[in-house]
Coordinates of C-alpha atoms and ligand atoms in Angstrom, one line a residue:
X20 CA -23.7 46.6 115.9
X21 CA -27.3 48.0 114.6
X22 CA -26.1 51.5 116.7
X23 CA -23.5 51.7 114.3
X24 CA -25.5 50.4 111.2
X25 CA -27.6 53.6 111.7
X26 CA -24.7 55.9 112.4
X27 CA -24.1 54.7 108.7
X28 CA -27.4 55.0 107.3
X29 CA -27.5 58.9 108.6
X30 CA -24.0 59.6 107.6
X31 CA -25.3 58.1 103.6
X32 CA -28.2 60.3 104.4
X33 CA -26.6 63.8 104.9
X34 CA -25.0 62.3 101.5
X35 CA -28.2 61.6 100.0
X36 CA -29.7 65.6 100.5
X37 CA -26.4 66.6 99.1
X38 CA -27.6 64.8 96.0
X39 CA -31.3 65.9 95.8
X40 CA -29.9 69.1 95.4
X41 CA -27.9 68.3 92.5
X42 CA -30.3 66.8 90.7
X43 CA -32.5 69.8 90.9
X44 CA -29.9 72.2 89.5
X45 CA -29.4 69.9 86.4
X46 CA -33.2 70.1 86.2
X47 CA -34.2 66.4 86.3
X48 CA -36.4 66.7 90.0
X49 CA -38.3 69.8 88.9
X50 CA -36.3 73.0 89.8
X51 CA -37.4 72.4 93.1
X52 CA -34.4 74.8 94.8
X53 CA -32.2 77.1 93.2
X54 CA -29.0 76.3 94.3
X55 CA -25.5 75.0 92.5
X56 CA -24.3 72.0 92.5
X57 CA -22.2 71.3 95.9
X58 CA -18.6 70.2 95.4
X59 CA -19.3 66.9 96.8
X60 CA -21.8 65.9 94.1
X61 CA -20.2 64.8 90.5
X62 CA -21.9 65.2 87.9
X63 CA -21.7 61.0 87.0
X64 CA -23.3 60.8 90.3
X65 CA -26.1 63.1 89.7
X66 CA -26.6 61.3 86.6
X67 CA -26.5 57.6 88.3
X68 CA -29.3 59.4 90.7
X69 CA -31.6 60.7 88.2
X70 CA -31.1 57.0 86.9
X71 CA -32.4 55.8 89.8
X72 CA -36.1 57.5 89.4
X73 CA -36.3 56.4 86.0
X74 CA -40.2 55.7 85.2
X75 CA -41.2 57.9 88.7
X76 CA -42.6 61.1 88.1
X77 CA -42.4 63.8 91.0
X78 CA -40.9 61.6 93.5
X79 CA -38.5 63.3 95.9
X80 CA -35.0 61.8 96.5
X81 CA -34.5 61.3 100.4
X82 CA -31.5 59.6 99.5
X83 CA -29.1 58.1 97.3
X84 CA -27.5 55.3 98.4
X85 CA -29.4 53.5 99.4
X86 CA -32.1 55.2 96.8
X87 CA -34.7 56.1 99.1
X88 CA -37.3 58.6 97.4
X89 CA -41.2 59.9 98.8
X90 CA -44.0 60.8 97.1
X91 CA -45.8 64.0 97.9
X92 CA -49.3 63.8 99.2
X93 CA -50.9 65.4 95.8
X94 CA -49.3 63.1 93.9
X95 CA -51.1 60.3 95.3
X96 CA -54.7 61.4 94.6
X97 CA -55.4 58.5 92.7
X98 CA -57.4 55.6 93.8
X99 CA -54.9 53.2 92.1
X100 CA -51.5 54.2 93.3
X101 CA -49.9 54.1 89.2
X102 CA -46.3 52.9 89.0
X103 CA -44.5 56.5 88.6
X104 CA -46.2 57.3 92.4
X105 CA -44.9 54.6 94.3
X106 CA -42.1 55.4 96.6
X107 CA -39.1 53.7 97.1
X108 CA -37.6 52.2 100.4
X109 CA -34.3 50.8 99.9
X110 CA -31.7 49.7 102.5
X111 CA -29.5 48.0 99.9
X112 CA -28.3 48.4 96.4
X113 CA -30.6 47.1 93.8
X114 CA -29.3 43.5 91.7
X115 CA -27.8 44.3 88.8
X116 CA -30.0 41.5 86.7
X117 CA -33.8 42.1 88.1
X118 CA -34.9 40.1 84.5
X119 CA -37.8 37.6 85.5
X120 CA -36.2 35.3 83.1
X121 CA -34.2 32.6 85.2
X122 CA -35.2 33.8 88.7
X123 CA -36.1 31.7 91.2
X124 CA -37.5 31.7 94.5
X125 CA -36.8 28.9 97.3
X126 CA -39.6 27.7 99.9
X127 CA -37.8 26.2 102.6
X128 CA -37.3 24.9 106.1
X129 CA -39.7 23.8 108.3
X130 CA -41.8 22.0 104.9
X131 CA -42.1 18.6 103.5
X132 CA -41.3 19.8 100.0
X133 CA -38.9 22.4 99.7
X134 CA -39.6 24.0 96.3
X135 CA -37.5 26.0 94.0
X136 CA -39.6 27.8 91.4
X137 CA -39.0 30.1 88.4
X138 CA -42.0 32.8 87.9
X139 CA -43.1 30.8 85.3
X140 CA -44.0 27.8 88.2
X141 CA -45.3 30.1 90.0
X142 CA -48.0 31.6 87.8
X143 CA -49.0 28.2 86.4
X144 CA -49.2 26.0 89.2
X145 CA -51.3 28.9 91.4
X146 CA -54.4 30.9 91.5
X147 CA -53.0 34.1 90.1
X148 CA -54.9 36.7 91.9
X149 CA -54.9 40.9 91.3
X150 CA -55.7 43.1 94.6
X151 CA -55.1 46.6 95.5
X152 CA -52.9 46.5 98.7
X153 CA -51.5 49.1 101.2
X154 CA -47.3 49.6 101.8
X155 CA -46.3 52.0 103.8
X156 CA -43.2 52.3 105.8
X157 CA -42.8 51.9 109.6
X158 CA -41.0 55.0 109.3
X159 CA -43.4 57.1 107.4
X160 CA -43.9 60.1 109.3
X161 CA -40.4 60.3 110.8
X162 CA -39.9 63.5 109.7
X163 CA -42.2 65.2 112.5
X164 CA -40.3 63.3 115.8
X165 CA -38.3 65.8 117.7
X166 CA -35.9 65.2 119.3
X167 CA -35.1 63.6 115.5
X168 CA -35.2 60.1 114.8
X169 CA -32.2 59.0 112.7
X170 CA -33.0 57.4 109.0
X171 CA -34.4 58.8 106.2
X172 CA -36.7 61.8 107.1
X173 CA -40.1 60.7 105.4
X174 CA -42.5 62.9 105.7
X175 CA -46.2 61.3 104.4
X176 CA -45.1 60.1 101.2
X177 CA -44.0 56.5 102.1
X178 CA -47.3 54.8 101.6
X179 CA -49.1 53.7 98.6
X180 CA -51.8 51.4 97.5
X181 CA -50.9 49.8 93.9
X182 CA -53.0 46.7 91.7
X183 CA -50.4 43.9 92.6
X184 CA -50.6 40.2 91.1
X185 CA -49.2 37.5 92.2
X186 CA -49.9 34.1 93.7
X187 CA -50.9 33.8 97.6
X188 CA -48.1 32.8 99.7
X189 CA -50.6 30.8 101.6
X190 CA -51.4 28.5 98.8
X191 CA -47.5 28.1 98.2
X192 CA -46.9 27.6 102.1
X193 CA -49.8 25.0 101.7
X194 CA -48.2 23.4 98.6
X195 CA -44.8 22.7 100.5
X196 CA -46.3 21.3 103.6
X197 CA -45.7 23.4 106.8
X198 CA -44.5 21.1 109.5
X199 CA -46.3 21.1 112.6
X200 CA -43.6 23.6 115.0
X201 CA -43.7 26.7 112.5
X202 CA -44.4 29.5 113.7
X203 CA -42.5 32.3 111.6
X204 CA -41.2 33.2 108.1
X205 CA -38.0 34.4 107.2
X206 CA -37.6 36.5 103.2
X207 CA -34.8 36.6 101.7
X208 CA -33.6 39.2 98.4
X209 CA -31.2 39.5 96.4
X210 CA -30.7 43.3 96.7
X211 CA -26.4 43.8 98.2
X212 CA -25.4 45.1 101.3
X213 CA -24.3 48.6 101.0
X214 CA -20.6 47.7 102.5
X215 CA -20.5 45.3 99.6
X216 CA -20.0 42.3 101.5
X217 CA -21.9 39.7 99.6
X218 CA -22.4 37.5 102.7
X219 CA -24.7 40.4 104.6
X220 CA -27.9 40.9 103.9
X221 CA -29.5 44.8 103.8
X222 CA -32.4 43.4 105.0
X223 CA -34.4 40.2 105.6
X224 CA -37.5 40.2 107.9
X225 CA -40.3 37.6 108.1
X226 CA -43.6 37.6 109.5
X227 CA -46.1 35.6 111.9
X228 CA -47.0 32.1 109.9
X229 CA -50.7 32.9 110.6
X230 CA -49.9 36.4 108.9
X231 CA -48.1 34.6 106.0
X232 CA -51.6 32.2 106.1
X233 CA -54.0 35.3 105.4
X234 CA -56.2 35.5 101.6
X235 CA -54.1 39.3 101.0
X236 CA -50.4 38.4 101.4
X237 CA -48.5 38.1 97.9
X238 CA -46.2 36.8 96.1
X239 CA -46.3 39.8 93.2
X240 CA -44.9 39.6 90.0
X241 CA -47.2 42.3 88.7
X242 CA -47.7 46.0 89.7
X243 CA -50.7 47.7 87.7
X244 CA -50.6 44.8 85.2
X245 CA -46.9 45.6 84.5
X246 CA -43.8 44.2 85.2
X247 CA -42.4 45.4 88.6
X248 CA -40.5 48.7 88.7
X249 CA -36.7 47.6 89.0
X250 CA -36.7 49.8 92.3
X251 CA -39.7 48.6 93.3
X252 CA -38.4 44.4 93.6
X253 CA -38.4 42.9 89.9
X254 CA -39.0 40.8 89.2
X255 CA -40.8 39.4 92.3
X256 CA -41.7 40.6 95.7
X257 CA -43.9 39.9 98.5
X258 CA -47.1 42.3 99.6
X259 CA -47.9 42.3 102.8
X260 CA -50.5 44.7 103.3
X261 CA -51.1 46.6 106.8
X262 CA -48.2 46.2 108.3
X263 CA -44.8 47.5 108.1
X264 CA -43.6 47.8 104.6
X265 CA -40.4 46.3 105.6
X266 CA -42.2 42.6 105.7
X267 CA -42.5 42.8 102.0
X268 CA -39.4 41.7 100.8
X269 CA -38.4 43.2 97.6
X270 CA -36.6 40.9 94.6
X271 CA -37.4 37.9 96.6
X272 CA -35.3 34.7 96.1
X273 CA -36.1 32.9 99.2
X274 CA -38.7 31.8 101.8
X275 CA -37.6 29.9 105.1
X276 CA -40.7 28.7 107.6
X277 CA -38.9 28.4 110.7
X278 CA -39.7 27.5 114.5
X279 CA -38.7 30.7 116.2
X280 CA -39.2 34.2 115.2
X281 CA -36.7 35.0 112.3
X282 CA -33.4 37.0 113.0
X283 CA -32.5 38.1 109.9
X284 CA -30.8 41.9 109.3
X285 CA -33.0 44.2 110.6
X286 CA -34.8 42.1 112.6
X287 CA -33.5 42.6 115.5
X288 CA -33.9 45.8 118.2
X289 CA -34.4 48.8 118.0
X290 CA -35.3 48.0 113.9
X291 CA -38.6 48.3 112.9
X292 CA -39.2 47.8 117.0
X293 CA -41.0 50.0 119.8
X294 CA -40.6 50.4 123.6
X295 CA -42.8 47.9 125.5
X296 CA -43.9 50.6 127.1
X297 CA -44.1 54.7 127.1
X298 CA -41.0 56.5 127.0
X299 CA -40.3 60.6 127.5
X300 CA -39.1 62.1 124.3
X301 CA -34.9 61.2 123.9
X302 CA -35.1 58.4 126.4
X303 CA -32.5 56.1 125.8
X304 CA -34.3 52.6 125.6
X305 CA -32.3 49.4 126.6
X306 CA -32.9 47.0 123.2
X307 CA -34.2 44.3 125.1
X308 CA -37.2 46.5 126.1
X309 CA -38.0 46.7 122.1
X310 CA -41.2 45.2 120.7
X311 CA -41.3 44.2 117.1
X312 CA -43.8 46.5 115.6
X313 CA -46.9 44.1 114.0
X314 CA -50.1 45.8 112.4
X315 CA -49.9 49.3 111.2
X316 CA -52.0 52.1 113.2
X317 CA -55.0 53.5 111.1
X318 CA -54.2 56.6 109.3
X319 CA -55.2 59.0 106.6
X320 CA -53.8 61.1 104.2
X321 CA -54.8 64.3 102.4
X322 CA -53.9 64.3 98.6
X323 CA -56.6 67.0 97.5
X324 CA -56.3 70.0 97.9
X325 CA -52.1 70.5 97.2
X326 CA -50.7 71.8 101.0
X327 CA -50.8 75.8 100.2
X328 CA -53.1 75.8 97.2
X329 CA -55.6 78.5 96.6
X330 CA -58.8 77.5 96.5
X331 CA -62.5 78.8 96.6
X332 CA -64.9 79.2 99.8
X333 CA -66.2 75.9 98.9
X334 CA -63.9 73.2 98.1
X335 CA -63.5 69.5 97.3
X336 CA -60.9 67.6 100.2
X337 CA -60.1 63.9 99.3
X338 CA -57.9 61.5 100.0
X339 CA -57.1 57.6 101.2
X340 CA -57.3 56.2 105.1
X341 CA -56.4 52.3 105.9
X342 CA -56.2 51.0 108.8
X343 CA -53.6 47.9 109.2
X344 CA -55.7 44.7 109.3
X345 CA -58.7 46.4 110.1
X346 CA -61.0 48.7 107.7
X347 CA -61.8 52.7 108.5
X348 CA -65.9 52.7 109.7
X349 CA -65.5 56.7 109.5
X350 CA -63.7 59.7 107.7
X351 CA -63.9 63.5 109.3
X352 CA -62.7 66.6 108.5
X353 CA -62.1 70.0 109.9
X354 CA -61.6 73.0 108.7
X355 CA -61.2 74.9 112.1
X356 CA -58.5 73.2 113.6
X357 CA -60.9 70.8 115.2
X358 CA -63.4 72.8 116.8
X359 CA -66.2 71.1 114.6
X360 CA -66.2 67.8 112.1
X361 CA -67.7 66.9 109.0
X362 CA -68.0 63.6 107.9
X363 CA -66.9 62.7 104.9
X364 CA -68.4 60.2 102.6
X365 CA -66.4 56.8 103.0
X366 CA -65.7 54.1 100.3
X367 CA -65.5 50.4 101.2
X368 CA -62.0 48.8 100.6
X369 CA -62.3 47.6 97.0
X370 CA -60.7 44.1 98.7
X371 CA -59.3 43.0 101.9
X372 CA -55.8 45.1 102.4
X373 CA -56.4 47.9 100.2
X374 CA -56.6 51.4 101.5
X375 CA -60.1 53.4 100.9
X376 CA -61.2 56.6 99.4
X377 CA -62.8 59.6 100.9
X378 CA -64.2 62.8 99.9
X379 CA -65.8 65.6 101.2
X380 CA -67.1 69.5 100.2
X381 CA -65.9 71.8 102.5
X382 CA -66.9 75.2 103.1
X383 CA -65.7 78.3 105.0
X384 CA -67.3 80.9 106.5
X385 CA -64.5 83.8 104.8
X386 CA -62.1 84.4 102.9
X387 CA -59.0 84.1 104.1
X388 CA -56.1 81.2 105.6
X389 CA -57.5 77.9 106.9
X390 CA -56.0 74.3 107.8
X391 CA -57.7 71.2 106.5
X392 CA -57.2 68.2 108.9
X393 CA -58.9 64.8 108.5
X394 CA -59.0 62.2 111.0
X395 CA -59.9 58.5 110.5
X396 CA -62.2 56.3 113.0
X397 CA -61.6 52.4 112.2
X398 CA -63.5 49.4 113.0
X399 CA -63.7 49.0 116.1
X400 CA -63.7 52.7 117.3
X401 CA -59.9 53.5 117.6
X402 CA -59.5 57.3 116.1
X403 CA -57.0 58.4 114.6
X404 CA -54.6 61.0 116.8
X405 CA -54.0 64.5 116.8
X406 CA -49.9 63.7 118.3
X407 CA -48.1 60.8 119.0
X408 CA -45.9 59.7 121.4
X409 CA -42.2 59.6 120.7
X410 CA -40.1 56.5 120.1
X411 CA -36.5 56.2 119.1
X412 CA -36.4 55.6 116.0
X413 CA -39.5 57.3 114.8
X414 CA -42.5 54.4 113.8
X415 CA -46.0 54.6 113.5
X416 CA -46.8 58.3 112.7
X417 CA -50.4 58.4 112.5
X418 CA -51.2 61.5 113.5
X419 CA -53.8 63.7 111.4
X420 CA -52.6 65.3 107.9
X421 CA -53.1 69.0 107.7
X422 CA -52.4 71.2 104.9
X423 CA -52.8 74.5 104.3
X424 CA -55.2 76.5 102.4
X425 CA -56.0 80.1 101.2
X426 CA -59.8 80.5 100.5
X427 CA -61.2 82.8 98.3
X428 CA -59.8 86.6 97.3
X429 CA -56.4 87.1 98.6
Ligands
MTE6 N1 -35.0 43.1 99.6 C1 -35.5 44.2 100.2 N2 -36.8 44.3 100.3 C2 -37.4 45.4 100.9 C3 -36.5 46.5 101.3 C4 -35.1 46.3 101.1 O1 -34.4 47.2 101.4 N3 -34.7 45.2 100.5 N4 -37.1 47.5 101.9 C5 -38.4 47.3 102.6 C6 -39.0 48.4 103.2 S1 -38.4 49.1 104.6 C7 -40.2 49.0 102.6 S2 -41.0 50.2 103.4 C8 -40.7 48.4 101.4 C9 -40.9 49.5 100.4 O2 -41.4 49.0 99.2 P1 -41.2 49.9 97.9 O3 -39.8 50.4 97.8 O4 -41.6 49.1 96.7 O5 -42.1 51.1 98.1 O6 -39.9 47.4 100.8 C10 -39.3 46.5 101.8 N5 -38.7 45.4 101.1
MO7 MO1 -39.9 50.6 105.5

């Protein structure tokens, strides 16, 4: 079943490159390649695309249906990921009505008061609380497996860290009474199933109750003080911060607390899973030997200077590192592919789940071509690595960023 699911997904995929180049030669992505339209691509659907990244700026279309779209790493230099920067992860089509007027979400399940509540519940019966909070995908990084991991071909770009407000699913779980037996969430949307079928879901995953329990998971209504971005789960989503992007459930209608690990779409093997144990590169991997993937790795990210910029002998690198549950004790970078390290002065998290900010002045000893690579150390002394090991469908890339540089004169 899920074999053939992704069969689908890469066959829409081939579709969705198809269209990234159409939208470039109408000259709504930037004039990023100089090719023609190819005869597969109407012009109504290059239109419906460019539709699609309506209020992004600079986002590149992985994909357009479902509308999956990255944001490249200079594009994310600020501390605040802002609206237009955050990238889109869709395995569904969008609702048609994402208005917060009339929505509901249901808590139900294992509770002694299931709830139905409109937004407007929601905000007033609840601490409304603002954080900054890490998403990134499990599949960010996908780009770099070889042999290639099937799905959309992300390269660093699926990760962000955006002001979301909302009220603490913890204090709603509290509210209806979680019966004693719980032990996992299941999230429902009300984004369509790409066959059209409107009794499968494109995706509905659910998380540990003792995750769903923790002070930094949301229930957002908010992103940067604004409404939600249509693509990004208006009117209401859930955040939950450090682990696979795919636990917060986009235009969220529906919470079950349930006594056995949920088995919604996508929730099963070899989705947003891992081998139990090390595999060689291509291995085959039975999908009862599939792990469902918990905390993110630690990881950083590069967004200053622009891969392949020009810049002086001395130069300013920043950029962001998180660390899944955890916080980043240490920031280093190299400008001599590794042979020395200079630490790099290290923000704190400005709260619990957000990623932090780094910067530091490098300097070379010539002119001429270096690579900048940064490496994270977290709390408790895991570093970030150079490669990773392979896994079918191409998770947890957390390898160092490196980007390119020419220093001084040409
Ligand atoms: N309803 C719904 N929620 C969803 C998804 C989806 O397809 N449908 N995609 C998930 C995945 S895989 C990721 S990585 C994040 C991405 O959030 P974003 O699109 O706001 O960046 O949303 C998650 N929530
Ligand atoms: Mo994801």
């Amino acid at each position: 079943m899920e074999h053939r699911d992704d069969d689908f997904e890469a066959r829409v995929e081939d579709g969705g490159r198809r269209g990234f180049l159409g939208v470039s030669a109408l000259g709504l992505a930037g004039g990023i390649l100089g090719v023609g339209i190819p005869l597969q691509m109407t012009f109504t659907r290059a239109l419906a695309q460019a539709g699609a990244l309506e209020g992004k700026d600079g986002l590149e279309l992985l994909n357009d249906r479902p509308v999956n779209a990255q944001t490249p790493a200079h594009l994310l230099d600020d501390a605040i990921t802002p609206n237009n920067r955050h990238f889109i992860r869709n395995n569904g089509l969008v609702p048609t009505d994402t208005a917060a007027e009339g929505w509901t979400l249901a808590v139900d399940g294992l509770v002694d008061t299931p709830m139905e509540m409109t937004i407007d519940d929601l905000r007033g019966n609840f601490e409304v609380v603002t954080m900054a909070l890490l998403l990134e995908c499990g599949g960010n990084g996908r780009a770099f497996f070889d042999p290639p991991a099937s799905g959309n071909q992300w390269t660093y770009g699926a990760v962000a860290c955006s002001e979301w407000t909302g009220v603490r699913l913890r204090d709603v779980l509290e509210a209806a009474g979680v019966q004693d037996g719980a032990i996992y969430t299941g999230h429902h949307g009300a984004d369509q199933h790409l066959s059209g079928d409107p009794d499968l879901e494109p995706l509905s995953r659910g998380i540990p109750i003792e995750k769903a329990r923790t002070d930094n998971v949301l229930i957002a209504f908010e992103m940067n003080g604004e409404p939600l971005h249509p693509m990004n789960g208006a009117p209401l989503r859930l955040v939950v911060p450090g682990w696979p992007g795919s636990c917060s459930q986009k235009w969220l209608t529906r919470i079950e607390v349930l006594d056995h690990v949920h088995d919604g779409t996508k929730m099963e093997a070899p989705s947003y899973q891992v081998p139990a144990y090390p595999v060689a590169p291509g291995t085959d991997v039975p999908l009862e030997d599939f792990r469902i993937i918990k905390e993110m790795p630690l990881k950083s990210l590069i967004t200053h200077p622009q891969d392949g910029a020009d810049v002086g002998t001395e130069f300013e690198v920043r950029g962001h590192a998180w660390a899944g549950d955890r916080t980043i004790a240490r920031m280093e970078v190299s400008t001599d592919y590794g042979e020395s390290w200079q630490e790099a002065e290290l923000d704190d998290p400005v709260n619990d789940g957000a990623w932090q900010n780094w910067r530091a002045t490098a300097s070379v000893p010539q002119p001429g071509y270096y690579e900048v690579w940064a490496r994270a150390t977290d709390s408790e002394g895991v570093m970030q690595p150079h490669a990773i090991r392979w896994n079918p469908k191409g998770y947890l890339n957390n390898s160092f960023h490196k980007v390119a540089v020419q220093a001084g004169e040409r």
